[in-house]
Amino acid sequence: MNATLSRPIWSTDLELEIFDKIINQHAPHLPKKRLHETKPPETAAEIEKFYHFRVAGAAHDLFIVQVCAQIIGQIPDPELQLFLSRQIGDDGAHAHNTRQRAQVISGRDPIQDIQRQVQKHWNYMGDLPIRNWQGFLAFELHYEMHIVASLLVNSRTSKISDPESAKFSATKIQPEEAFHRLGVVNWWQRKYDQASPAEKADLVAQVLEVDEEGQKRRNPYLKEHWQLTHEAIGTDIDDLPKIYDAWRREVLAYFLNVPVSQLPQLVSVND
């Protein structure tokens, strides 16, 4: 992997461009924009499924908070620490709002269910997120960057949503998560740009190794979560494994500044 590319700045526009390219190749039947409005969960079964979907969302964000809170003092990089302090605050607010909405929708406080789901993330990921800076980068890639394609599929194909949650997502979560993704890109780029050519080759190998470990650890969770999402909000998940794998390759190609074709064979979400 020696070729380098002239890259645009990572942005939501670039994400949509990459995503639409992947959709055209792997799932051309998926819409380029939302075709139908969503409806709130109404029946008891819909409410229960939606509750568990929201619990999963809150757990995802609270897990990020717990990991970042542990790692922030372990990596002596003040720029990274300032970024992580923002990420902790943002994701904590996201988890708090989701907890509140789940309670309003279901009539019960989901905090214990949220923590049980957070523990499942720790069980899957083990010490990888807090092992060293490489493991933490893999965590950020998997919890901030690699999930974007599945979120875009959700945004275009879901049939059920909570209007208050959707409003909070549009005004707070989406712009803040876009900021987080750019922050992850910038952290890696600072480290990579300061390295010598030999060090860069070693960094690339390290990133691929920990990202592959993260994928192996995440696979059982992703399959379970996608099924939950499909049942709770009606998303189209038939082609999601192909879309996810292709998106992850695009993200890694961008990070490592090489053509997608030069990446080695990667672990698939179906492995």
PDB file of C-alpha atoms in Angstrom:
ATOM      1  CA  MET A   1       0.000   0.000   0.000  1.00  0.00           C
ATOM      2  CA  ASN A   2       2.275   2.739  -1.281  1.00  0.00           C
ATOM      3  CA  ALA A   3       0.038   4.946  -3.398  1.00  0.00           C
ATOM      4  CA  THR A   4      -1.242   8.135  -1.826  1.00  0.00           C
ATOM      5  CA  LEU A   5      -4.302  10.111  -2.793  1.00  0.00           C
ATOM      6  CA  SER A   6      -5.278  13.756  -2.831  1.00  0.00           C
ATOM      7  CA  ARG A   7      -8.238  13.721  -0.485  1.00  0.00           C
ATOM      8  CA  PRO A   8     -11.091  16.118   0.202  1.00  0.00           C
ATOM      9  CA  ILE A   9     -11.780  17.077   3.811  1.00  0.00           C
ATOM     10  CA  TRP A  10     -14.000  14.575   5.582  1.00  0.00           C
ATOM     11  CA  SER A  11     -17.520  16.006   5.737  1.00  0.00           C
ATOM     12  CA  THR A  12     -21.166  14.979   5.669  1.00  0.00           C
ATOM     13  CA  ASP A  13     -21.243  15.820   1.948  1.00  0.00           C
ATOM     14  CA  LEU A  14     -18.353  13.427   1.340  1.00  0.00           C
ATOM     15  CA  GLU A  15     -20.105  10.767   3.413  1.00  0.00           C
ATOM     16  CA  LEU A  16     -23.226  11.041   1.257  1.00  0.00           C
ATOM     17  CA  GLU A  17     -21.145  10.900  -1.908  1.00  0.00           C
ATOM     18  CA  ILE A  18     -19.397   7.717  -0.760  1.00  0.00           C
ATOM     19  CA  PHE A  19     -22.624   6.192   0.524  1.00  0.00           C
ATOM     20  CA  ASP A  20     -24.527   6.812  -2.720  1.00  0.00           C
ATOM     21  CA  LYS A  21     -21.664   5.269  -4.681  1.00  0.00           C
ATOM     22  CA  ILE A  22     -21.879   2.162  -2.497  1.00  0.00           C
ATOM     23  CA  ILE A  23     -25.666   2.027  -2.812  1.00  0.00           C
ATOM     24  CA  ASN A  24     -25.448   2.242  -6.599  1.00  0.00           C
ATOM     25  CA  GLN A  25     -23.087  -0.719  -6.597  1.00  0.00           C
ATOM     26  CA  HIS A  26     -24.522  -2.964  -3.882  1.00  0.00           C
ATOM     27  CA  ALA A  27     -28.164  -1.964  -3.331  1.00  0.00           C
ATOM     28  CA  PRO A  28     -29.485   0.133  -6.240  1.00  0.00           C
ATOM     29  CA  HIS A  29     -33.069  -0.477  -5.121  1.00  0.00           C
ATOM     30  CA  LEU A  30     -32.586   1.609  -1.972  1.00  0.00           C
ATOM     31  CA  PRO A  31     -33.928   5.174  -2.270  1.00  0.00           C
ATOM     32  CA  LYS A  32     -31.602   8.153  -2.606  1.00  0.00           C
ATOM     33  CA  LYS A  33     -33.869  10.027  -0.187  1.00  0.00           C
ATOM     34  CA  ARG A  34     -36.733   9.230   2.152  1.00  0.00           C
ATOM     35  CA  LEU A  35     -39.866   8.302   0.223  1.00  0.00           C
ATOM     36  CA  HIS A  36     -42.390   8.016   3.067  1.00  0.00           C
ATOM     37  CA  GLU A  37     -42.962   9.778   6.370  1.00  0.00           C
ATOM     38  CA  THR A  38     -42.523   7.803   9.573  1.00  0.00           C
ATOM     39  CA  LYS A  39     -45.192   7.264  12.226  1.00  0.00           C
ATOM     40  CA  PRO A  40     -44.835   7.021  16.019  1.00  0.00           C
ATOM     41  CA  PRO A  41     -45.034   3.590  17.662  1.00  0.00           C
ATOM     42  CA  GLU A  42     -48.670   2.981  18.538  1.00  0.00           C
ATOM     43  CA  THR A  43     -49.468  -0.605  19.487  1.00  0.00           C
ATOM     44  CA  ALA A  44     -48.130  -2.217  22.650  1.00  0.00           C
ATOM     45  CA  ALA A  45     -45.841  -4.413  20.550  1.00  0.00           C
ATOM     46  CA  GLU A  46     -44.506  -1.436  18.590  1.00  0.00           C
ATOM     47  CA  ILE A  47     -43.877   0.545  21.770  1.00  0.00           C
ATOM     48  CA  GLU A  48     -42.025  -2.352  23.414  1.00  0.00           C
ATOM     49  CA  LYS A  49     -39.781  -2.904  20.397  1.00  0.00           C
ATOM     50  CA  PHE A  50     -39.147   0.818  20.026  1.00  0.00           C
ATOM     51  CA  TYR A  51     -38.282   1.026  23.726  1.00  0.00           C
ATOM     52  CA  HIS A  52     -35.555  -1.597  23.312  1.00  0.00           C
ATOM     53  CA  PHE A  53     -34.270   0.190  20.204  1.00  0.00           C
ATOM     54  CA  ARG A  54     -33.937   3.430  22.159  1.00  0.00           C
ATOM     55  CA  VAL A  55     -32.298   1.622  25.072  1.00  0.00           C
ATOM     56  CA  ALA A  56     -29.709   0.309  22.604  1.00  0.00           C
ATOM     57  CA  GLY A  57     -29.072   3.845  21.360  1.00  0.00           C
ATOM     58  CA  ALA A  58     -28.594   5.211  24.866  1.00  0.00           C
ATOM     59  CA  ALA A  59     -26.263   2.316  25.719  1.00  0.00           C
ATOM     60  CA  HIS A  60     -24.152   2.987  22.626  1.00  0.00           C
ATOM     61  CA  ASP A  61     -23.662   6.604  23.704  1.00  0.00           C
ATOM     62  CA  LEU A  62     -23.091   5.796  27.378  1.00  0.00           C
ATOM     63  CA  PHE A  63     -20.477   3.201  26.416  1.00  0.00           C
ATOM     64  CA  ILE A  64     -18.667   5.913  24.447  1.00  0.00           C
ATOM     65  CA  VAL A  65     -18.789   8.164  27.526  1.00  0.00           C
ATOM     66  CA  GLN A  66     -17.364   5.421  29.758  1.00  0.00           C
ATOM     67  CA  VAL A  67     -14.541   4.568  27.347  1.00  0.00           C
ATOM     68  CA  CYS A  68     -13.546   8.186  26.725  1.00  0.00           C
ATOM     69  CA  ALA A  69     -13.650   8.957  30.456  1.00  0.00           C
ATOM     70  CA  GLN A  70     -11.192   6.138  31.095  1.00  0.00           C
ATOM     71  CA  ILE A  71      -8.830   6.946  28.230  1.00  0.00           C
ATOM     72  CA  ILE A  72      -8.704  10.743  28.481  1.00  0.00           C
ATOM     73  CA  GLY A  73      -5.941  10.748  31.083  1.00  0.00           C
ATOM     74  CA  GLN A  74      -3.979   7.904  29.520  1.00  0.00           C
ATOM     75  CA  ILE A  75      -2.984   9.560  26.235  1.00  0.00           C
ATOM     76  CA  PRO A  76      -0.776  12.655  26.814  1.00  0.00           C
ATOM     77  CA  ASP A  77      -2.159  14.670  23.928  1.00  0.00           C
ATOM     78  CA  PRO A  78      -3.867  17.901  25.069  1.00  0.00           C
ATOM     79  CA  GLU A  79      -5.598  18.429  21.723  1.00  0.00           C
ATOM     80  CA  LEU A  80      -7.066  14.937  21.931  1.00  0.00           C
ATOM     81  CA  GLN A  81      -8.042  15.498  25.560  1.00  0.00           C
ATOM     82  CA  LEU A  82      -9.929  18.669  24.673  1.00  0.00           C
ATOM     83  CA  PHE A  83     -11.713  16.856  21.861  1.00  0.00           C
ATOM     84  CA  LEU A  84     -12.620  13.962  24.157  1.00  0.00           C
ATOM     85  CA  SER A  85     -13.995  16.333  26.788  1.00  0.00           C
ATOM     86  CA  ARG A  86     -16.373  17.612  24.097  1.00  0.00           C
ATOM     87  CA  GLN A  87     -17.210  14.084  22.966  1.00  0.00           C
ATOM     88  CA  ILE A  88     -17.970  12.985  26.526  1.00  0.00           C
ATOM     89  CA  GLY A  89     -20.309  15.926  27.064  1.00  0.00           C
ATOM     90  CA  ASP A  90     -22.081  15.484  23.741  1.00  0.00           C
ATOM     91  CA  ASP A  91     -22.612  11.739  24.002  1.00  0.00           C
ATOM     92  CA  GLY A  92     -23.631  12.039  27.628  1.00  0.00           C
ATOM     93  CA  ALA A  93     -26.332  14.515  26.577  1.00  0.00           C
ATOM     94  CA  HIS A  94     -27.408  12.190  23.760  1.00  0.00           C
ATOM     95  CA  ALA A  95     -27.725   9.244  26.145  1.00  0.00           C
ATOM     96  CA  HIS A  96     -29.611  11.369  28.688  1.00  0.00           C
ATOM     97  CA  ASN A  97     -32.133  12.562  26.109  1.00  0.00           C
ATOM     98  CA  THR A  98     -32.646   9.043  24.782  1.00  0.00           C
ATOM     99  CA  ARG A  99     -33.210   7.749  28.308  1.00  0.00           C
ATOM    100  CA  GLN A 100     -35.851  10.427  28.874  1.00  0.00           C
ATOM    101  CA  ARG A 101     -37.648   9.684  25.615  1.00  0.00           C
ATOM    102  CA  ALA A 102     -37.602   5.934  26.288  1.00  0.00           C
ATOM    103  CA  GLN A 103     -39.146   6.597  29.699  1.00  0.00           C
ATOM    104  CA  VAL A 104     -41.860   8.841  28.263  1.00  0.00           C
ATOM    105  CA  ILE A 105     -42.705   6.316  25.548  1.00  0.00           C
ATOM    106  CA  SER A 106     -42.701   3.227  27.798  1.00  0.00           C
ATOM    107  CA  GLY A 107     -43.700   4.617  31.189  1.00  0.00           C
ATOM    108  CA  ARG A 108     -40.684   3.082  32.922  1.00  0.00           C
ATOM    109  CA  ASP A 109     -37.153   4.287  33.666  1.00  0.00           C
ATOM    110  CA  PRO A 110     -34.769   2.389  31.360  1.00  0.00           C
ATOM    111  CA  ILE A 111     -31.542   3.098  33.267  1.00  0.00           C
ATOM    112  CA  GLN A 112     -30.982  -0.494  34.403  1.00  0.00           C
ATOM    113  CA  ASP A 113     -31.721  -1.834  30.924  1.00  0.00           C
ATOM    114  CA  ILE A 114     -29.302   0.739  29.493  1.00  0.00           C
ATOM    115  CA  GLN A 115     -26.513  -0.302  31.832  1.00  0.00           C
ATOM    116  CA  ARG A 116     -27.059  -3.979  31.020  1.00  0.00           C
ATOM    117  CA  GLN A 117     -26.645  -3.137  27.343  1.00  0.00           C
ATOM    118  CA  VAL A 118     -23.517  -1.068  28.095  1.00  0.00           C
ATOM    119  CA  GLN A 119     -22.039  -4.113  29.801  1.00  0.00           C
ATOM    120  CA  LYS A 120     -22.662  -6.125  26.639  1.00  0.00           C
ATOM    121  CA  HIS A 121     -20.511  -3.615  24.737  1.00  0.00           C
ATOM    122  CA  TRP A 122     -17.730  -4.103  27.291  1.00  0.00           C
ATOM    123  CA  ASN A 123     -18.133  -7.874  27.026  1.00  0.00           C
ATOM    124  CA  TYR A 124     -17.812  -7.757  23.237  1.00  0.00           C
ATOM    125  CA  MET A 125     -14.964  -5.240  23.060  1.00  0.00           C
ATOM    126  CA  GLY A 126     -12.952  -6.365  26.084  1.00  0.00           C
ATOM    127  CA  ASP A 127      -9.959  -4.162  26.833  1.00  0.00           C
ATOM    128  CA  LEU A 128      -9.460  -3.085  23.205  1.00  0.00           C
ATOM    129  CA  PRO A 129     -10.864   0.460  23.610  1.00  0.00           C
ATOM    130  CA  ILE A 130      -8.626   1.258  26.612  1.00  0.00           C
ATOM    131  CA  ARG A 131      -5.610  -0.979  25.869  1.00  0.00           C
ATOM    132  CA  ASN A 132      -3.506   1.720  24.188  1.00  0.00           C
ATOM    133  CA  TRP A 133      -3.937   4.557  21.694  1.00  0.00           C
ATOM    134  CA  GLN A 134      -4.178   2.063  18.822  1.00  0.00           C
ATOM    135  CA  GLY A 135      -7.038   0.208  20.479  1.00  0.00           C
ATOM    136  CA  PHE A 136      -8.773   3.471  21.277  1.00  0.00           C
ATOM    137  CA  LEU A 137      -8.488   4.543  17.646  1.00  0.00           C
ATOM    138  CA  ALA A 138     -10.085   1.251  16.612  1.00  0.00           C
ATOM    139  CA  PHE A 139     -12.876   1.963  19.083  1.00  0.00           C
ATOM    140  CA  GLU A 140     -13.435   5.438  17.612  1.00  0.00           C
ATOM    141  CA  LEU A 141     -13.435   4.017  14.101  1.00  0.00           C
ATOM    142  CA  HIS A 142     -16.038   1.401  14.968  1.00  0.00           C
ATOM    143  CA  TYR A 143     -18.264   3.553  17.171  1.00  0.00           C
ATOM    144  CA  GLU A 144     -18.084   6.792  15.168  1.00  0.00           C
ATOM    145  CA  MET A 145     -16.998   6.106  11.572  1.00  0.00           C
ATOM    146  CA  HIS A 146     -17.952   2.580  10.504  1.00  0.00           C
ATOM    147  CA  ILE A 147     -21.564   2.870  11.695  1.00  0.00           C
ATOM    148  CA  VAL A 148     -22.419   5.800   9.409  1.00  0.00           C
ATOM    149  CA  ALA A 149     -23.636   3.681   6.484  1.00  0.00           C
ATOM    150  CA  SER A 150     -26.143   1.800   8.647  1.00  0.00           C
ATOM    151  CA  LEU A 151     -27.390   5.106  10.083  1.00  0.00           C
ATOM    152  CA  LEU A 152     -27.929   6.446   6.557  1.00  0.00           C
ATOM    153  CA  VAL A 153     -29.861   3.308   5.629  1.00  0.00           C
ATOM    154  CA  ASN A 154     -32.009   3.880   8.717  1.00  0.00           C
ATOM    155  CA  SER A 155     -32.629   7.514   7.789  1.00  0.00           C
ATOM    156  CA  ARG A 156     -33.947   6.575   4.356  1.00  0.00           C
ATOM    157  CA  THR A 157     -35.895   3.389   5.021  1.00  0.00           C
ATOM    158  CA  SER A 158     -37.270   3.531   8.594  1.00  0.00           C
ATOM    159  CA  LYS A 159     -41.046   3.486   9.051  1.00  0.00           C
ATOM    160  CA  ILE A 160     -41.413   4.242  12.786  1.00  0.00           C
ATOM    161  CA  SER A 161     -39.886   7.045  14.845  1.00  0.00           C
ATOM    162  CA  ASP A 162     -40.532   9.303  17.815  1.00  0.00           C
ATOM    163  CA  PRO A 163     -41.046  12.921  16.603  1.00  0.00           C
ATOM    164  CA  GLU A 164     -39.356  14.440  19.669  1.00  0.00           C
ATOM    165  CA  SER A 165     -36.350  12.132  19.308  1.00  0.00           C
ATOM    166  CA  ALA A 166     -36.154  12.925  15.591  1.00  0.00           C
ATOM    167  CA  LYS A 167     -36.146  16.654  16.316  1.00  0.00           C
ATOM    168  CA  PHE A 168     -33.379  16.309  18.907  1.00  0.00           C
ATOM    169  CA  SER A 169     -31.392  14.165  16.503  1.00  0.00           C
ATOM    170  CA  ALA A 170     -31.647  16.670  13.669  1.00  0.00           C
ATOM    171  CA  THR A 171     -30.731  19.698  15.774  1.00  0.00           C
ATOM    172  CA  LYS A 172     -28.188  18.189  18.191  1.00  0.00           C
ATOM    173  CA  ILE A 173     -27.076  14.622  17.567  1.00  0.00           C
ATOM    174  CA  GLN A 174     -26.402  14.761  13.836  1.00  0.00           C
ATOM    175  CA  PRO A 175     -24.223  17.916  13.821  1.00  0.00           C
ATOM    176  CA  GLU A 176     -22.399  16.873  16.973  1.00  0.00           C
ATOM    177  CA  GLU A 177     -21.674  13.382  15.650  1.00  0.00           C
ATOM    178  CA  ALA A 178     -20.383  14.918  12.412  1.00  0.00           C
ATOM    179  CA  PHE A 179     -18.019  17.001  14.577  1.00  0.00           C
ATOM    180  CA  HIS A 180     -16.886  13.844  16.383  1.00  0.00           C
ATOM    181  CA  ARG A 181     -16.096  12.079  13.120  1.00  0.00           C
ATOM    182  CA  LEU A 182     -14.030  15.000  11.887  1.00  0.00           C
ATOM    183  CA  GLY A 183     -12.261  15.059  15.257  1.00  0.00           C
ATOM    184  CA  VAL A 184     -11.282  11.404  14.915  1.00  0.00           C
ATOM    185  CA  VAL A 185      -9.967  12.074  11.402  1.00  0.00           C
ATOM    186  CA  ASN A 186      -7.955  15.068  12.599  1.00  0.00           C
ATOM    187  CA  TRP A 187      -6.449  13.194  15.571  1.00  0.00           C
ATOM    188  CA  TRP A 188      -5.237  10.382  13.355  1.00  0.00           C
ATOM    189  CA  GLN A 189      -4.003  12.779  10.667  1.00  0.00           C
ATOM    190  CA  ARG A 190      -1.871  14.746  13.158  1.00  0.00           C
ATOM    191  CA  LYS A 191      -0.241  11.536  14.341  1.00  0.00           C
ATOM    192  CA  TYR A 192       0.245  10.178  10.829  1.00  0.00           C
ATOM    193  CA  ASP A 193       1.637  13.416   9.344  1.00  0.00           C
ATOM    194  CA  GLN A 194       4.321  13.636  12.023  1.00  0.00           C
ATOM    195  CA  ALA A 195       5.642  10.137  11.269  1.00  0.00           C
ATOM    196  CA  SER A 196       8.563   9.228   9.017  1.00  0.00           C
ATOM    197  CA  PRO A 197       7.890   7.050   5.946  1.00  0.00           C
ATOM    198  CA  ALA A 198       8.992   3.935   7.841  1.00  0.00           C
ATOM    199  CA  GLU A 199       6.893   4.903  10.846  1.00  0.00           C
ATOM    200  CA  LYS A 200       3.892   5.528   8.593  1.00  0.00           C
ATOM    201  CA  ALA A 201       4.081   2.010   7.208  1.00  0.00           C
ATOM    202  CA  ASP A 202       4.151   0.672  10.756  1.00  0.00           C
ATOM    203  CA  LEU A 203       1.204   2.866  11.781  1.00  0.00           C
ATOM    204  CA  VAL A 204      -0.849   1.601   8.843  1.00  0.00           C
ATOM    205  CA  ALA A 205      -0.159  -1.998   9.859  1.00  0.00           C
ATOM    206  CA  GLN A 206      -1.108  -1.233  13.469  1.00  0.00           C
ATOM    207  CA  VAL A 207      -4.371   0.441  12.478  1.00  0.00           C
ATOM    208  CA  LEU A 208      -5.392  -2.439  10.229  1.00  0.00           C
ATOM    209  CA  GLU A 209      -4.586  -4.982  12.945  1.00  0.00           C
ATOM    210  CA  VAL A 210      -6.651  -3.316  15.691  1.00  0.00           C
ATOM    211  CA  ASP A 211      -9.494  -2.424  13.330  1.00  0.00           C
ATOM    212  CA  GLU A 212      -9.745  -6.052  12.265  1.00  0.00           C
ATOM    213  CA  GLU A 213      -9.802  -7.129  15.904  1.00  0.00           C
ATOM    214  CA  GLY A 214     -12.555  -4.606  16.545  1.00  0.00           C
ATOM    215  CA  GLN A 215     -14.588  -5.960  13.639  1.00  0.00           C
ATOM    216  CA  LYS A 216     -14.333  -9.527  14.864  1.00  0.00           C
ATOM    217  CA  ARG A 217     -15.459  -8.408  18.301  1.00  0.00           C
ATOM    218  CA  ARG A 218     -18.325  -6.287  16.963  1.00  0.00           C
ATOM    219  CA  ASN A 219     -19.814  -8.768  14.494  1.00  0.00           C
ATOM    220  CA  PRO A 220     -22.187 -10.551  16.912  1.00  0.00           C
ATOM    221  CA  TYR A 221     -23.444  -7.224  18.266  1.00  0.00           C
ATOM    222  CA  LEU A 222     -24.001  -5.701  14.821  1.00  0.00           C
ATOM    223  CA  LYS A 223     -26.098  -8.612  13.605  1.00  0.00           C
ATOM    224  CA  GLU A 224     -28.209  -8.525  16.762  1.00  0.00           C
ATOM    225  CA  HIS A 225     -28.598  -4.748  16.634  1.00  0.00           C
ATOM    226  CA  TRP A 226     -29.553  -4.626  12.965  1.00  0.00           C
ATOM    227  CA  GLN A 227     -32.273  -7.197  13.574  1.00  0.00           C
ATOM    228  CA  LEU A 228     -33.546  -5.190  16.546  1.00  0.00           C
ATOM    229  CA  THR A 229     -33.542  -2.039  14.414  1.00  0.00           C
ATOM    230  CA  HIS A 230     -35.427  -3.766  11.609  1.00  0.00           C
ATOM    231  CA  GLU A 231     -38.102  -5.054  13.977  1.00  0.00           C
ATOM    232  CA  ALA A 232     -38.423  -1.760  15.881  1.00  0.00           C
ATOM    233  CA  ILE A 233     -38.413   0.847  13.115  1.00  0.00           C
ATOM    234  CA  GLY A 234     -38.832  -1.180   9.922  1.00  0.00           C
ATOM    235  CA  THR A 235     -35.494  -0.513   8.249  1.00  0.00           C
ATOM    236  CA  ASP A 236     -34.345  -2.383   5.146  1.00  0.00           C
ATOM    237  CA  ILE A 237     -31.429  -4.571   6.258  1.00  0.00           C
ATOM    238  CA  ASP A 238     -31.281  -7.115   3.427  1.00  0.00           C
ATOM    239  CA  ASP A 239     -28.148  -5.612   1.872  1.00  0.00           C
ATOM    240  CA  LEU A 240     -26.720  -4.016   4.998  1.00  0.00           C
ATOM    241  CA  PRO A 241     -23.795  -6.458   5.399  1.00  0.00           C
ATOM    242  CA  LYS A 242     -22.538  -5.655   1.890  1.00  0.00           C
ATOM    243  CA  ILE A 243     -23.087  -1.944   2.426  1.00  0.00           C
ATOM    244  CA  TYR A 244     -21.340  -2.004   5.807  1.00  0.00           C
ATOM    245  CA  ASP A 245     -18.308  -3.907   4.504  1.00  0.00           C
ATOM    246  CA  ALA A 246     -17.942  -1.571   1.525  1.00  0.00           C
ATOM    247  CA  TRP A 247     -18.321   1.514   3.709  1.00  0.00           C
ATOM    248  CA  ARG A 248     -15.696   0.275   6.166  1.00  0.00           C
ATOM    249  CA  ARG A 249     -13.246  -0.251   3.310  1.00  0.00           C
ATOM    250  CA  GLU A 250     -13.870   3.317   2.122  1.00  0.00           C
ATOM    251  CA  VAL A 251     -13.269   4.697   5.616  1.00  0.00           C
ATOM    252  CA  LEU A 252     -10.017   2.781   6.028  1.00  0.00           C
ATOM    253  CA  ALA A 253      -8.844   3.762   2.540  1.00  0.00           C
ATOM    254  CA  TYR A 254      -9.449   7.401   3.463  1.00  0.00           C
ATOM    255  CA  PHE A 255      -7.653   7.106   6.802  1.00  0.00           C
ATOM    256  CA  LEU A 256      -4.671   5.295   5.312  1.00  0.00           C
ATOM    257  CA  ASN A 257      -4.687   7.500   2.198  1.00  0.00           C
ATOM    258  CA  VAL A 258      -4.595   4.626  -0.289  1.00  0.00           C
ATOM    259  CA  PRO A 259      -6.960   3.388  -3.005  1.00  0.00           C
ATOM    260  CA  VAL A 260      -9.623   0.983  -1.796  1.00  0.00           C
ATOM    261  CA  SER A 261      -8.204  -1.607  -4.181  1.00  0.00           C
ATOM    262  CA  GLN A 262      -4.894  -1.610  -2.300  1.00  0.00           C
ATOM    263  CA  LEU A 263      -6.431  -2.635   1.018  1.00  0.00           C
ATOM    264  CA  PRO A 264      -5.952  -6.289   1.972  1.00  0.00           C
ATOM    265  CA  GLN A 265      -8.878  -8.671   2.345  1.00  0.00           C
ATOM    266  CA  LEU A 266     -10.750  -7.550   5.462  1.00  0.00           C
ATOM    267  CA  VAL A 267     -12.916  -9.349   7.979  1.00  0.00           C
ATOM    268  CA  SER A 268     -16.549  -9.170   6.867  1.00  0.00           C
ATOM    269  CA  VAL A 269     -19.456  -8.502   9.172  1.00  0.00           C
ATOM    270  CA  ASN A 270     -20.704 -11.933   8.051  1.00  0.00           C
ATOM    271  CA  ASP A 271     -17.521 -13.730   9.169  1.00  0.00           C
TER     272      ASP A 271
END
